Structure formats: structure tokens, C-alpha cells
PDB file of C-alpha atoms in Angstrom:
ATOM      1  CA  MET A  63     -53.103  43.263  50.430  1.00 95.00           C
ATOM      2  CA  ARG A  64     -53.478  42.385  46.000  1.00 98.00           C
ATOM      3  CA  ILE A  65     -52.279  44.011  43.512  1.00 98.00           C
ATOM      4  CA  LEU A  66     -52.871  44.357  40.428  1.00 98.00           C
ATOM      5  CA  VAL A  67     -49.644  46.436  38.103  1.00 98.00           C
ATOM      6  CA  LEU A  68     -51.438  47.866  34.207  1.00 97.00           C
ATOM      7  CA  GLY A  69     -48.502  48.215  32.038  1.00 94.00           C
ATOM      8  CA  ALA A  70     -44.795  46.894  32.529  1.00 92.00           C
ATOM      9  CA  GLY A  71     -42.876  50.034  30.547  1.00 88.00           C
ATOM     10  CA  LYS A  72     -40.678  51.111  33.754  1.00 86.00           C
ATOM     11  CA  MET A  73     -43.142  53.033  35.399  1.00 89.00           C
ATOM     12  CA  GLY A  74     -44.927  49.815  35.700  1.00 92.00           C
ATOM     13  CA  SER A  75     -41.676  47.665  36.612  1.00 91.00           C
ATOM     14  CA  PHE A  76     -40.364  50.200  39.498  1.00 90.00           C
ATOM     15  CA  PHE A  77     -44.054  50.229  40.743  1.00 94.00           C
ATOM     16  CA  LEU A  78     -43.749  46.254  40.513  1.00 94.00           C
ATOM     17  CA  ASP A  79     -40.053  46.068  42.425  1.00 91.00           C
ATOM     18  CA  LEU A  80     -41.465  49.173  45.099  1.00 91.00           C
ATOM     19  CA  LEU A  81     -44.461  46.638  46.277  1.00 96.00           C
ATOM     20  CA  SER A  82     -43.406  42.578  45.349  1.00 94.00           C
ATOM     21  CA  PHE A  83     -41.580  42.778  48.780  1.00 91.00           C
ATOM     22  CA  GLU A  84     -44.474  43.182  51.108  1.00 95.00           C
ATOM     23  CA  HIS A  85     -47.806  42.820  49.256  1.00 97.00           C
ATOM     24  CA  GLU A  86     -48.769  39.732  46.107  1.00 97.00           C
ATOM     25  CA  THR A  87     -48.622  41.025  42.902  1.00 97.00           C
ATOM     26  CA  ALA A  88     -49.086  40.356  40.207  1.00 97.00           C
ATOM     27  CA  VAL A  89     -48.900  42.524  36.245  1.00 97.00           C
ATOM     28  CA  TYR A  90     -51.197  42.976  33.092  1.00 97.00           C
ATOM     29  CA  GLU A  91     -49.356  42.974  29.657  1.00 94.00           C
ATOM     30  CA  LYS A  92     -50.672  42.481  26.067  1.00 90.00           C
ATOM     31  CA  ASP A  93     -46.238  42.171  24.644  1.00 89.00           C
ATOM     32  CA  PRO A  94     -44.621  39.074  26.749  1.00 86.00           C
ATOM     33  CA  LYS A  95     -41.271  40.652  25.775  1.00 87.00           C
ATOM     34  CA  ARG A  96     -41.823  43.461  28.414  1.00 86.00           C
ATOM     35  CA  MET A  97     -42.161  41.411  31.904  1.00 88.00           C
ATOM     36  CA  ARG A  98     -38.968  39.844  30.463  1.00 83.00           C
ATOM     37  CA  PHE A  99     -37.096  42.191  33.605  1.00 78.00           C
ATOM     38  CA  THR A 100     -40.722  41.409  36.002  1.00 85.00           C
ATOM     39  CA  TYR A 101     -39.519  38.579  38.718  1.00 84.00           C
ATOM     40  CA  ASN A 102     -41.405  38.352  42.173  1.00 89.00           C
ATOM     41  CA  CYS A 103     -44.352  38.696  40.698  1.00 95.00           C
ATOM     42  CA  GLN A 104     -47.813  36.829  38.305  1.00 95.00           C
ATOM     43  CA  ARG A 105     -48.067  37.542  34.806  1.00 95.00           C
ATOM     44  CA  PHE A 106     -50.619  38.535  33.256  1.00 96.00           C
ATOM     45  CA  THR A 107     -51.240  38.126  29.725  1.00 94.00           C
ATOM     46  CA  SER A 108     -55.220  37.829  29.251  1.00 94.00           C
ATOM     47  CA  PRO A 109     -58.120  39.509  30.898  1.00 94.00           C
ATOM     48  CA  GLU A 110     -59.593  36.341  32.628  1.00 96.00           C
ATOM     49  CA  GLU A 111     -56.643  35.420  34.671  1.00 96.00           C
ATOM     50  CA  ILE A 112     -57.108  38.579  36.432  1.00 97.00           C
ATOM     51  CA  ARG A 113     -60.889  37.201  38.457  1.00 96.00           C
ATOM     52  CA  GLU A 114     -58.890  34.939  39.928  1.00 96.00           C
ATOM     53  CA  PHE A 115     -56.264  36.252  41.086  1.00 97.00           C
ATOM     54  CA  SER A 116     -59.386  39.333  42.240  1.00 97.00           C
ATOM     55  CA  PRO A 117     -57.124  43.097  43.166  1.00 98.00           C
ATOM     56  CA  ASN A 118     -57.328  44.798  45.968  1.00 98.00           C
ATOM     57  CA  LEU A 119     -55.911  47.482  43.757  1.00 98.00           C
ATOM     58  CA  VAL A 120     -55.311  48.512  40.808  1.00 98.00           C
ATOM     59  CA  ILE A 121     -52.960  50.888  39.169  1.00 98.00           C
ATOM     60  CA  ASN A 122     -52.691  51.290  36.193  1.00 98.00           C
ATOM     61  CA  ALA A 123     -49.110  52.589  34.877  1.00 95.00           C
ATOM     62  CA  VAL A 124     -50.022  52.046  30.600  1.00 93.00           C
ATOM     63  CA  THR A 125     -48.578  55.155  28.992  1.00 87.00           C
ATOM     64  CA  VAL A 126     -51.128  58.135  28.622  1.00 84.00           C
ATOM     65  CA  LYS A 127     -52.790  57.260  25.170  1.00 86.00           C
ATOM     66  CA  TYR A 128     -54.495  54.691  26.612  1.00 92.00           C
ATOM     67  CA  THR A 129     -55.404  55.126  30.719  1.00 94.00           C
ATOM     68  CA  VAL A 130     -58.940  54.885  29.873  1.00 95.00           C
ATOM     69  CA  ALA A 131     -58.523  51.881  27.701  1.00 96.00           C
ATOM     70  CA  ALA A 132     -56.435  50.231  30.283  1.00 96.00           C
ATOM     71  CA  PHE A 133     -59.302  50.185  33.046  1.00 97.00           C
ATOM     72  CA  GLU A 134     -62.365  49.403  30.540  1.00 97.00           C
ATOM     73  CA  GLU A 135     -60.923  46.310  29.451  1.00 97.00           C
ATOM     74  CA  VAL A 136     -59.694  44.580  32.989  1.00 97.00           C
ATOM     75  CA  MET A 137     -62.627  46.430  34.300  1.00 97.00           C
ATOM     76  CA  PRO A 138     -65.140  43.649  34.539  1.00 97.00           C
ATOM     77  CA  PHE A 139     -62.536  41.278  35.672  1.00 98.00           C
ATOM     78  CA  ILE A 140     -61.830  42.604  38.533  1.00 98.00           C
ATOM     79  CA  PRO A 141     -64.001  42.941  42.609  1.00 97.00           C
ATOM     80  CA  ASP A 142     -66.556  45.685  43.037  1.00 96.00           C
ATOM     81  CA  ASP A 143     -64.382  46.564  46.164  1.00 97.00           C
ATOM     82  CA  CYS A 144     -61.922  46.598  44.224  1.00 98.00           C
ATOM     83  CA  ILE A 145     -59.646  50.838  44.270  1.00 98.00           C
ATOM     84  CA  ILE A 146     -58.326  51.409  40.681  1.00 98.00           C
ATOM     85  CA  SER A 147     -55.735  53.636  40.761  1.00 98.00           C
ATOM     86  CA  ASP A 148     -54.054  55.492  38.259  1.00 98.00           C
ATOM     87  CA  ILE A 149     -50.579  57.800  38.283  1.00 95.00           C
ATOM     88  CA  SER A 150     -51.059  58.876  34.617  1.00 91.00           C
ATOM     89  CA  SER A 151     -48.701  62.591  34.979  1.00 86.00           C
ATOM     90  CA  VAL A 152     -52.349  64.055  32.459  1.00 84.00           C
ATOM     91  CA  LYS A 153     -54.747  64.206  34.128  1.00 90.00           C
ATOM     92  CA  THR A 154     -57.081  64.648  31.788  1.00 84.00           C
ATOM     93  CA  GLY A 155     -61.421  62.794  31.569  1.00 89.00           C
ATOM     94  CA  LEU A 156     -59.825  61.166  34.425  1.00 94.00           C
ATOM     95  CA  LYS A 157     -61.895  62.996  37.199  1.00 95.00           C
ATOM     96  CA  ASP A 158     -65.691  62.013  34.156  1.00 95.00           C
ATOM     97  CA  PHE A 159     -63.999  58.697  34.088  1.00 96.00           C
ATOM     98  CA  TYR A 160     -63.499  57.947  37.513  1.00 97.00           C
ATOM     99  CA  GLU A 161     -67.083  59.146  38.707  1.00 95.00           C
ATOM    100  CA  SER A 162     -69.121  57.805  36.427  1.00 96.00           C
ATOM    101  CA  GLN A 163     -67.005  54.339  37.889  1.00 95.00           C
ATOM    102  CA  SER A 164     -68.368  52.438  41.492  1.00 95.00           C
ATOM    103  CA  HIS A 165     -65.205  51.458  41.892  1.00 97.00           C
ATOM    104  CA  PRO A 166     -63.058  53.853  44.641  1.00 98.00           C
ATOM    105  CA  TYR A 167     -59.976  55.468  43.141  1.00 98.00           C
ATOM    106  CA  VAL A 168     -57.158  56.860  44.233  1.00 98.00           C
ATOM    107  CA  SER A 169     -55.091  59.407  41.228  1.00 98.00           C
ATOM    108  CA  THR A 170     -51.141  60.440  41.788  1.00 98.00           C
ATOM    109  CA  HIS A 171     -49.058  62.093  39.893  1.00 95.00           C
ATOM    110  CA  PRO A 172     -45.497  60.291  41.153  1.00 93.00           C
ATOM    111  CA  MET A 173     -43.547  64.457  39.417  1.00 87.00           C
ATOM    112  CA  PHE A 174     -41.228  62.028  38.171  1.00 81.00           C
ATOM    113  CA  GLY A 175     -39.293  58.836  35.662  1.00 66.00           C
ATOM    114  CA  PRO A 176     -36.991  57.136  34.834  1.00 55.00           C
ATOM    115  CA  THR A 177     -35.060  58.795  32.236  1.00 54.00           C
ATOM    116  CA  PHE A 178     -33.819  61.755  34.427  1.00 50.00           C
ATOM    117  CA  ALA A 179     -34.358  60.631  38.372  1.00 55.00           C
ATOM    118  CA  ASN A 180     -32.516  58.204  40.323  1.00 61.00           C
ATOM    119  CA  LEU A 181     -34.586  56.351  41.525  1.00 60.00           C
ATOM    120  CA  ASN A 182     -32.277  54.613  44.368  1.00 64.00           C
ATOM    121  CA  GLN A 183     -32.495  58.721  45.770  1.00 70.00           C
ATOM    122  CA  LEU A 184     -35.543  60.233  45.733  1.00 78.00           C
ATOM    123  CA  SER A 185     -35.225  62.643  48.447  1.00 79.00           C
ATOM    124  CA  GLU A 186     -35.935  65.616  46.358  1.00 81.00           C
ATOM    125  CA  GLU A 187     -38.194  64.505  44.090  1.00 89.00           C
ATOM    126  CA  ASN A 188     -41.813  65.148  44.151  1.00 91.00           C
ATOM    127  CA  ALA A 189     -45.058  63.753  44.312  1.00 94.00           C
ATOM    128  CA  ILE A 190     -49.448  64.299  43.916  1.00 96.00           C
ATOM    129  CA  ILE A 191     -51.942  62.755  45.005  1.00 98.00           C
ATOM    130  CA  ILE A 192     -54.992  63.683  44.486  1.00 98.00           C
ATOM    131  CA  SER A 193     -56.813  64.941  47.019  1.00 96.00           C
ATOM    132  CA  GLU A 194     -60.554  63.877  45.413  1.00 94.00           C
ATOM    133  CA  GLY A 195     -60.484  59.741  46.037  1.00 92.00           C
ATOM    134  CA  ASP A 196     -60.969  57.598  48.208  1.00 96.00           C
ATOM    135  CA  TYR A 197     -59.710  58.409  51.332  1.00 97.00           C
ATOM    136  CA  MET A 198     -57.631  54.897  52.345  1.00 96.00           C
ATOM    137  CA  GLY A 199     -56.158  54.488  48.536  1.00 97.00           C
ATOM    138  CA  ARG A 200     -54.994  58.441  49.870  1.00 97.00           C
ATOM    139  CA  ILE A 201     -53.122  56.876  52.567  1.00 97.00           C
ATOM    140  CA  PHE A 202     -51.940  53.652  50.517  1.00 98.00           C
ATOM    141  CA  PHE A 203     -50.110  56.441  48.402  1.00 98.00           C
ATOM    142  CA  ARG A 204     -49.064  58.481  51.225  1.00 97.00           C
ATOM    143  CA  ASP A 205     -47.822  56.028  53.189  1.00 97.00           C
ATOM    144  CA  LEU A 206     -45.870  54.364  49.408  1.00 96.00           C
ATOM    145  CA  TYR A 207     -44.175  57.571  49.087  1.00 95.00           C
ATOM    146  CA  SER A 208     -43.140  58.810  52.669  1.00 95.00           C
ATOM    147  CA  LYS A 209     -40.637  55.559  52.630  1.00 92.00           C
ATOM    148  CA  LEU A 210     -39.410  56.926  49.914  1.00 90.00           C
ATOM    149  CA  GLY A 211     -38.877  60.149  51.250  1.00 91.00           C
ATOM    150  CA  LEU A 212     -40.907  62.091  47.737  1.00 93.00           C
ATOM    151  CA  ASN A 213     -41.772  65.508  49.261  1.00 93.00           C
ATOM    152  CA  ILE A 214     -46.003  65.043  49.247  1.00 96.00           C
ATOM    153  CA  TYR A 215     -48.179  67.125  48.580  1.00 95.00           C
ATOM    154  CA  GLU A 216     -52.438  66.940  47.838  1.00 96.00           C
ATOM    155  CA  TYR A 217     -54.753  68.937  44.965  1.00 96.00           C
ATOM    156  CA  THR A 218     -57.261  68.805  43.245  1.00 95.00           C
ATOM    157  CA  PHE A 219     -57.319  67.240  39.715  1.00 94.00           C
ATOM    158  CA  ASP A 220     -57.565  70.862  38.889  1.00 92.00           C
ATOM    159  CA  GLU A 221     -54.640  72.072  40.763  1.00 93.00           C
ATOM    160  CA  HIS A 222     -52.701  69.092  39.132  1.00 93.00           C
ATOM    161  CA  ASP A 223     -53.653  70.093  36.238  1.00 88.00           C
ATOM    162  CA  ARG A 224     -52.501  74.100  36.561  1.00 88.00           C
ATOM    163  CA  THR A 225     -49.244  72.277  38.052  1.00 88.00           C
ATOM    164  CA  VAL A 226     -48.114  70.780  35.392  1.00 85.00           C
ATOM    165  CA  ALA A 227     -48.993  73.419  32.908  1.00 83.00           C
ATOM    166  CA  TYR A 228     -46.737  75.209  34.545  1.00 84.00           C
ATOM    167  CA  SER A 229     -43.780  72.759  36.279  1.00 85.00           C
ATOM    168  CA  LEU A 230     -43.732  70.454  32.487  1.00 84.00           C
ATOM    169  CA  SER A 231     -44.553  72.577  29.793  1.00 87.00           C
ATOM    170  CA  ILE A 232     -42.627  75.965  30.310  1.00 89.00           C
ATOM    171  CA  PRO A 233     -39.642  73.283  30.672  1.00 90.00           C
ATOM    172  CA  PHE A 234     -41.348  71.703  27.799  1.00 90.00           C
ATOM    173  CA  VAL A 235     -40.562  74.396  25.267  1.00 92.00           C
ATOM    174  CA  SER A 236     -37.198  75.860  26.381  1.00 92.00           C
ATOM    175  CA  THR A 237     -36.336  72.100  25.553  1.00 92.00           C
ATOM    176  CA  PHE A 238     -38.023  71.914  22.347  1.00 93.00           C
ATOM    177  CA  ALA A 239     -37.363  76.001  21.100  1.00 92.00           C
ATOM    178  CA  PHE A 240     -33.214  74.612  21.655  1.00 92.00           C
ATOM    179  CA  ALA A 241     -33.188  71.180  19.558  1.00 93.00           C
ATOM    180  CA  ALA A 242     -35.060  73.147  16.875  1.00 93.00           C
ATOM    181  CA  VAL A 243     -32.241  76.061  16.562  1.00 90.00           C
ATOM    182  CA  MET A 244     -29.368  73.406  17.470  1.00 86.00           C
ATOM    183  CA  LYS A 245     -26.653  72.844  14.451  1.00 84.00           C
ATOM    184  CA  HIS A 246     -24.057  70.619  14.652  1.00 82.00           C
ATOM    185  CA  GLN A 247     -21.089  71.197  16.770  1.00 79.00           C
ATOM    186  CA  ASP A 248     -17.874  70.135  16.094  1.00 82.00           C
ATOM    187  CA  ALA A 249     -16.307  70.889  19.487  1.00 79.00           C
ATOM    188  CA  PRO A 250     -19.876  71.624  22.304  1.00 85.00           C
ATOM    189  CA  GLY A 251     -18.878  73.268  25.045  1.00 88.00           C
ATOM    190  CA  THR A 252     -20.319  71.886  28.619  1.00 91.00           C
ATOM    191  CA  THR A 253     -23.233  74.320  28.517  1.00 90.00           C
ATOM    192  CA  PHE A 254     -24.424  72.941  25.307  1.00 90.00           C
ATOM    193  CA  LYS A 255     -23.751  69.790  25.602  1.00 90.00           C
ATOM    194  CA  ARG A 256     -25.970  69.588  29.131  1.00 91.00           C
ATOM    195  CA  HIS A 257     -29.268  70.779  27.624  1.00 90.00           C
ATOM    196  CA  MET A 258     -28.715  68.360  24.692  1.00 90.00           C
ATOM    197  CA  GLN A 259     -28.747  65.099  27.001  1.00 90.00           C
ATOM    198  CA  ILE A 260     -32.876  67.331  27.988  1.00 89.00           C
ATOM    199  CA  VAL A 261     -33.448  67.133  23.994  1.00 90.00           C
ATOM    200  CA  LYS A 262     -32.790  63.005  24.048  1.00 90.00           C
ATOM    201  CA  GLY A 263     -34.830  62.464  27.395  1.00 86.00           C
ATOM    202  CA  VAL A 264     -37.657  64.463  26.876  1.00 87.00           C
ATOM    203  CA  LEU A 265     -37.447  62.882  23.037  1.00 89.00           C
ATOM    204  CA  ASN A 266     -37.474  60.154  24.770  1.00 86.00           C
ATOM    205  CA  GLU A 267     -41.139  60.494  25.860  1.00 81.00           C
ATOM    206  CA  ASP A 268     -44.297  59.124  24.491  1.00 78.00           C
ATOM    207  CA  ASP A 269     -45.120  61.631  21.525  1.00 86.00           C
ATOM    208  CA  PHE A 270     -48.866  61.096  23.141  1.00 80.00           C
ATOM    209  CA  LEU A 271     -47.689  62.245  26.662  1.00 78.00           C
ATOM    210  CA  LEU A 272     -45.779  65.324  25.181  1.00 86.00           C
ATOM    211  CA  GLN A 273     -48.615  66.661  23.475  1.00 87.00           C
ATOM    212  CA  GLU A 274     -51.423  66.200  26.142  1.00 81.00           C
ATOM    213  CA  ILE A 275     -48.928  67.581  28.174  1.00 83.00           C
ATOM    214  CA  LEU A 276     -48.891  71.032  25.891  1.00 88.00           C
ATOM    215  CA  PHE A 277     -52.593  70.127  24.654  1.00 86.00           C
ATOM    216  CA  ASN A 278     -53.084  71.147  28.792  1.00 83.00           C
ATOM    217  CA  PRO A 279     -55.956  73.297  28.628  1.00 83.00           C
ATOM    218  CA  TYR A 280     -53.542  76.383  31.601  1.00 86.00           C
ATOM    219  CA  THR A 281     -50.338  75.687  29.035  1.00 89.00           C
ATOM    220  CA  HIS A 282     -51.268  78.223  26.441  1.00 91.00           C
ATOM    221  CA  ASP A 283     -51.181  80.519  29.720  1.00 89.00           C
ATOM    222  CA  SER A 284     -46.725  79.299  30.510  1.00 87.00           C
ATOM    223  CA  VAL A 285     -46.484  79.468  27.176  1.00 90.00           C
ATOM    224  CA  GLU A 286     -47.755  82.781  26.738  1.00 93.00           C
ATOM    225  CA  GLN A 287     -45.289  83.917  29.353  1.00 91.00           C
ATOM    226  CA  ILE A 288     -41.998  81.939  27.049  1.00 92.00           C
ATOM    227  CA  ARG A 289     -42.708  84.683  24.860  1.00 93.00           C
ATOM    228  CA  LYS A 290     -43.602  88.157  27.152  1.00 95.00           C
ATOM    229  CA  GLU A 291     -39.437  87.480  28.367  1.00 94.00           C
ATOM    230  CA  LEU A 292     -37.837  86.175  24.968  1.00 94.00           C
ATOM    231  CA  LYS A 293     -39.373  89.362  22.513  1.00 96.00           C
ATOM    232  CA  GLU A 294     -38.562  91.678  26.261  1.00 96.00           C
ATOM    233  CA  LEU A 295     -34.504  89.977  25.741  1.00 96.00           C
ATOM    234  CA  LEU A 296     -35.005  90.354  22.291  1.00 96.00           C
ATOM    235  CA  ASP A 297     -35.259  94.009  22.451  1.00 97.00           C
ATOM    236  CA  ILE A 298     -32.484  94.155  25.005  1.00 97.00           C
ATOM    237  CA  ILE A 299     -30.151  92.518  22.698  1.00 97.00           C
ATOM    238  CA  ASP A 300     -31.003  94.761  19.493  1.00 97.00           C
ATOM    239  CA  ASN A 301     -30.884  97.761  21.386  1.00 97.00           C
ATOM    240  CA  LYS A 302     -27.643  96.330  23.573  1.00 97.00           C
ATOM    241  CA  ASP A 303     -28.895  98.252  26.007  1.00 97.00           C
ATOM    242  CA  ALA A 304     -26.503  97.070  29.150  1.00 97.00           C
ATOM    243  CA  ALA A 305     -28.563  98.262  31.810  1.00 97.00           C
ATOM    244  CA  GLY A 306     -31.638  96.607  30.666  1.00 97.00           C
ATOM    245  CA  MET A 307     -29.478  93.592  31.045  1.00 96.00           C
ATOM    246  CA  LYS A 308     -28.921  93.985  33.683  1.00 97.00           C
ATOM    247  CA  ARG A 309     -32.089  94.301  35.408  1.00 96.00           C
ATOM    248  CA  PHE A 310     -33.034  90.792  33.091  1.00 96.00           C
ATOM    249  CA  LEU A 311     -30.949  89.144  34.811  1.00 96.00           C
ATOM    250  CA  THR A 312     -31.221  90.127  38.182  1.00 96.00           C
ATOM    251  CA  LYS A 313     -35.309  90.027  37.791  1.00 95.00           C
ATOM    252  CA  ILE A 314     -33.748  86.239  37.254  1.00 94.00           C
ATOM    253  CA  ARG A 315     -31.716  85.296  39.170  1.00 95.00           C
ATOM    254  CA  ASP A 316     -33.936  86.658  42.139  1.00 94.00           C
ATOM    255  CA  ASN A 317     -36.601  84.434  39.886  1.00 90.00           C
ATOM    256  CA  VAL A 318     -33.908  80.955  41.154  1.00 89.00           C
ATOM    257  CA  ARG A 319     -33.129  82.665  44.549  1.00 87.00           C
ATOM    258  CA  HIS A 320     -36.525  82.313  45.118  1.00 74.00           C
ATOM    259  CA  ASP A 321     -37.370  79.207  44.882  1.00 66.00           C
ATOM    260  CA  VAL A 322     -34.826  78.233  46.266  1.00 59.00           C
ATOM    261  CA  GLU A 323     -35.352  79.661  49.380  1.00 59.00           C
ATOM    262  CA  ILE A 324     -38.889  78.516  49.004  1.00 57.00           C
ATOM    263  CA  LYS A 325     -37.542  74.997  49.073  1.00 57.00           C
ATOM    264  CA  ARG A 326     -35.774  75.027  51.826  1.00 55.00           C
TER     265      ARG A 326
END
């Protein structure tokens, strides 16, 4: 299969490396310097070069801010039957875009990134395949993610956005709250240092990506739940309510225990 990857960033390079030994691959990247560490693939810096390559599949791995724009730029240069796909963590507007096109499409979300995940050991990581897409495209990504050992889930676009609102917005907002009140520590404890590592990783993400995740229409309810729990905890602290603290700790330990049992 001839596969064109749009964008030679961290995830684009990851997919090129992953696919280049079994498929004929190419990357389209406007900044030549970003292609320095890509190999075993053709390198394109202008969309006109794509026409001769004639891809069977396009994987859009550009930053979420430019996902649709990148599709629109290359669309005149790919075959009519070429499957277009994205790996975006934010699907806002993508369903409408895909349905306005004549190309078959598939949308997936590898629920990991180079910031925290060990890309050589992904058996504990997850991937979502959107059910509203081309059957053969879904089969391709299911096979690919299976080979990586990922846990695969199939959701609709709407179900995906609800999942992201919970699984990304809650840890992001919690991280932002920690970073907003933190101050320099000459002798930080282990827990503090671990939180700092998470802060640095999250803040290394693209600002637009963080914005779009938090602007997800389902994010508000998740963040509201954080505010509710914080208010309860603050009341317990203010009242030095030992019994209330015990109940609160029991509740959150049960939540964590239940999550672990589900994974098993």
C-alpha cells in the first residue's frame, strides 16, 4: 500500500517509522528541517509531488489546528478512491468535513503520545477507532494497532468526544490547577517532583490542542465535577471533619480500585 503521512512531527514520524518497512511511504512536510529524522520514505515539500506518488491512504498527523486545512491542500492531488484519515485527539468538526467529501475516510485516536508513552511498549495504552468510517480503513488501523498490542475501542464521533472530555480534560484541568498555585521548592518531595514532570509534559503540548480539548462541548460537566469534589474537600478541611475525611478517602480509593478491576 502507498501511504502518505501529512506532517513530520512526533506522531507523524512515529507512523512513518512504523509503516515504512511493510508499505511504500511518503511524508509531506513544508519545513524540510522536520524531515531530517525520517528515513525509508519519500519526502515531499510541495503538494504537487503527491500526484505522482498516488497514495492509497493519507494519514493526517499535523497539529489539530491545521487538520482540515492540510486535507484541503492535498485533496486535488490524491486519487478519488484514496482513503483519507486522521489521528487527531480532537474530532470537533471532522465528521461534517468528512461527510462533505467524496473520499472514503477513517478516523482514529491513538490515546497516547511521545510525551509520556513508551513507544516500544504500548500494551497498556489504548486506541479508539471511529465506527463511522470506511470499513477497509477501519480494518487497516485495527490490524495496525493490534500489532502494537494496543487495547482497541470502537466509538462514534460523539462517543469519542465524551470520552476525551473525561479522560483528557480532567487530568489536564487538575494539572493546570496544580501549576497555577505552585511555587518554587528548594527541597521538593517525591510527589511534588512527579507532579512537576506531568506539568512539564502537558505544557509541552500545542496550545491550540489544549484549548480544543478544553473547549470540547462535554468538558464543562467534567470540570464542574472537579469543582464539586474540591468544595466538599475544602469543607472537610475547614471543619477538621475526621469522619468526613475518612468517607472521602474511602470514596476515592473505591474509585481507583474499581478502575483497576475493570482493566483486569
